[in-house]
Amino acid sequence: YVKDDDVYFDHENGLAKSNTATKPIEANIQDIISAAYYLRTFDFNNARKGQNYSVDFYLDDSAYISVIQFVGREVVETELGVFKCLAFKPMLATGEVFSNQYPMTLWVTDDKNKLPVLAKSEVIVGSVKMELIKFSGLKHPIDALIED
């Protein structure tokens, strides 16, 4: 399965322009990548397991209100080291790629950076793993690193 679709978000005029359509969008709408970084703006100090956060999401020329569920605090081992992380399950649209609504787990560092260090997802044809292999120029110290 291969899909190539570039989307230009024109926030000033409230439009998303893709290879196939131009659609109106709301402020703060996210794509699958920017949603991980948008999480960095949320305060999770008092987050409870199972708590949901809403994110406006744009995929396949349609806007959705997606839910990102807080799974809890976990320790995650990656190539870069061992990190204290916040774990999330974003709700994604089922269809050609995903067979259930919460197929992905995303781990971000449990510090001021909220750096996305790992994501794992089941897809219809198997699984996908995304792991951060390098970082630099962080605004804050990487306090979530337990061991490198």
Coordinates of C-alpha atoms in Angstrom, one line a residue:
Y1 CA 0.0 0.0 0.0
V2 CA 1.4 3.4 -1.0
K3 CA -0.3 6.7 -0.8
D4 CA 1.3 10.1 -1.6
D5 CA -0.8 13.1 -0.7
D6 CA 0.7 16.5 0.1
V7 CA -1.5 18.9 2.1
Y8 CA -0.7 22.5 2.5
F9 CA -2.4 24.1 5.5
D10 CA -3.2 27.7 4.9
H11 CA -4.2 28.7 8.4
E12 CA -4.4 32.4 7.5
N13 CA -7.3 31.7 5.1
G14 CA -8.6 28.6 6.8
L15 CA -8.0 26.2 4.0
A16 CA -6.3 22.8 3.5
K17 CA -5.1 22.3 -0.1
S18 CA -4.2 18.7 -1.1
N19 CA -3.4 17.0 -4.4
T20 CA -7.1 16.4 -5.0
A21 CA -9.1 19.1 -3.1
T22 CA -9.3 22.4 -1.2
K23 CA -11.3 22.3 2.0
P24 CA -12.1 24.7 4.8
I25 CA -10.4 24.0 8.1
E26 CA -10.7 25.1 11.7
A27 CA -7.9 26.8 13.6
N28 CA -5.4 24.4 15.2
I29 CA -6.2 21.5 13.0
Q30 CA -3.5 18.8 12.9
D31 CA -2.2 16.1 10.6
I32 CA -0.8 12.8 11.8
I33 CA 2.7 14.1 12.4
S34 CA 1.9 17.5 13.8
A35 CA -0.6 16.0 16.3
A36 CA 2.3 14.4 18.1
Y37 CA 3.9 17.8 18.5
Y38 CA 0.6 19.5 19.3
L39 CA 0.6 17.2 22.4
R40 CA 3.5 19.2 23.7
T41 CA 1.2 22.2 24.4
F42 CA -1.0 20.2 26.8
D43 CA -0.4 20.0 30.5
F44 CA -0.4 16.4 31.7
N45 CA 0.8 17.0 35.3
N46 CA -2.6 15.8 36.6
A47 CA -3.5 13.5 33.8
R48 CA -5.5 10.4 34.8
K49 CA -5.2 7.0 33.0
G50 CA -8.0 6.8 30.4
Q51 CA -8.4 10.6 30.2
N52 CA -9.2 11.8 26.7
Y53 CA -8.0 15.0 24.9
S54 CA -9.6 16.3 21.7
V55 CA -7.6 17.2 18.6
D56 CA -9.0 18.5 15.3
F57 CA -7.4 16.2 12.7
Y58 CA -7.2 16.3 8.9
L59 CA -6.8 13.1 6.8
D60 CA -7.9 12.1 3.3
D61 CA -9.4 15.5 2.5
S62 CA -11.7 15.3 5.6
A63 CA -11.6 17.0 9.0
Y64 CA -12.3 14.9 12.1
I65 CA -12.4 15.5 15.8
S66 CA -10.0 12.9 17.1
V67 CA -9.4 11.7 20.6
I68 CA -6.0 11.1 22.1
Q69 CA -6.3 8.9 25.2
F70 CA -3.8 9.1 28.0
V71 CA -2.6 5.5 28.7
G72 CA -0.3 6.3 31.7
R73 CA 3.3 6.8 32.6
E74 CA 5.8 4.2 31.4
V75 CA 9.5 3.6 31.1
V76 CA 10.5 3.0 27.5
E77 CA 13.9 1.7 26.2
T78 CA 15.0 3.0 22.8
E79 CA 18.3 3.2 20.8
L80 CA 18.9 6.6 22.5
G81 CA 18.4 5.2 26.0
V82 CA 15.8 4.6 28.7
F83 CA 13.2 7.3 29.2
K84 CA 10.4 8.1 31.6
C85 CA 7.5 8.6 29.2
L86 CA 3.8 9.6 28.9
A87 CA 1.9 7.0 26.8
F88 CA -1.0 7.9 24.5
K89 CA -3.3 6.1 22.1
P90 CA -4.6 8.4 19.4
M91 CA -7.9 7.5 17.8
L92 CA -7.4 7.1 14.1
A93 CA -9.9 6.6 11.2
T94 CA -10.4 2.9 10.3
G95 CA -10.3 1.9 6.7
E96 CA -7.5 1.1 4.2
V97 CA -4.6 1.3 6.7
F98 CA -6.0 0.8 10.3
S99 CA -8.3 -1.9 11.3
N100 CA -9.3 -0.5 14.7
Q101 CA -9.7 3.0 16.2
Y102 CA -6.8 2.9 18.6
P103 CA -4.1 1.0 16.7
M104 CA -1.1 3.2 17.7
T105 CA 0.7 3.9 21.0
L106 CA 2.8 7.0 21.1
W107 CA 5.4 7.6 23.9
V108 CA 6.7 11.2 24.6
T109 CA 9.2 12.1 27.3
D110 CA 7.8 12.9 30.7
D111 CA 9.5 16.3 30.9
K112 CA 9.1 19.8 29.6
N113 CA 10.2 18.7 26.1
K114 CA 7.5 16.0 25.6
L115 CA 9.8 14.7 22.9
P116 CA 8.2 11.9 20.8
V117 CA 10.6 9.0 21.2
L118 CA 8.6 6.0 20.1
A119 CA 5.4 5.0 18.3
K120 CA 4.1 1.6 17.4
S121 CA 1.1 0.8 15.4
E122 CA -0.7 -2.2 14.0
V123 CA -1.8 -1.8 10.4
I124 CA -3.9 -4.1 8.2
V125 CA -0.8 -5.7 6.6
G126 CA 1.4 -5.9 9.7
S127 CA 2.9 -3.3 12.0
V128 CA 4.9 -0.1 12.0
K129 CA 7.5 1.2 14.5
M130 CA 8.9 4.7 14.5
E131 CA 11.7 5.5 16.9
L132 CA 13.6 8.8 17.4
I133 CA 17.3 8.2 16.5
K134 CA 18.7 11.7 17.2
F135 CA 17.7 15.0 18.8
S136 CA 19.5 18.3 19.3
G137 CA 18.7 21.9 20.2
L138 CA 16.1 21.2 22.8
K139 CA 14.6 24.1 24.7
H140 CA 14.8 22.3 28.0
P141 CA 17.1 19.7 29.6
I142 CA 16.1 16.1 28.8
D143 CA 15.1 15.3 32.4
A144 CA 13.2 12.1 31.4
L145 CA 16.4 10.3 30.3
I146 CA 17.1 7.6 33.0
E147 CA 20.0 5.9 31.3
D148 CA 21.8 6.3 28.0

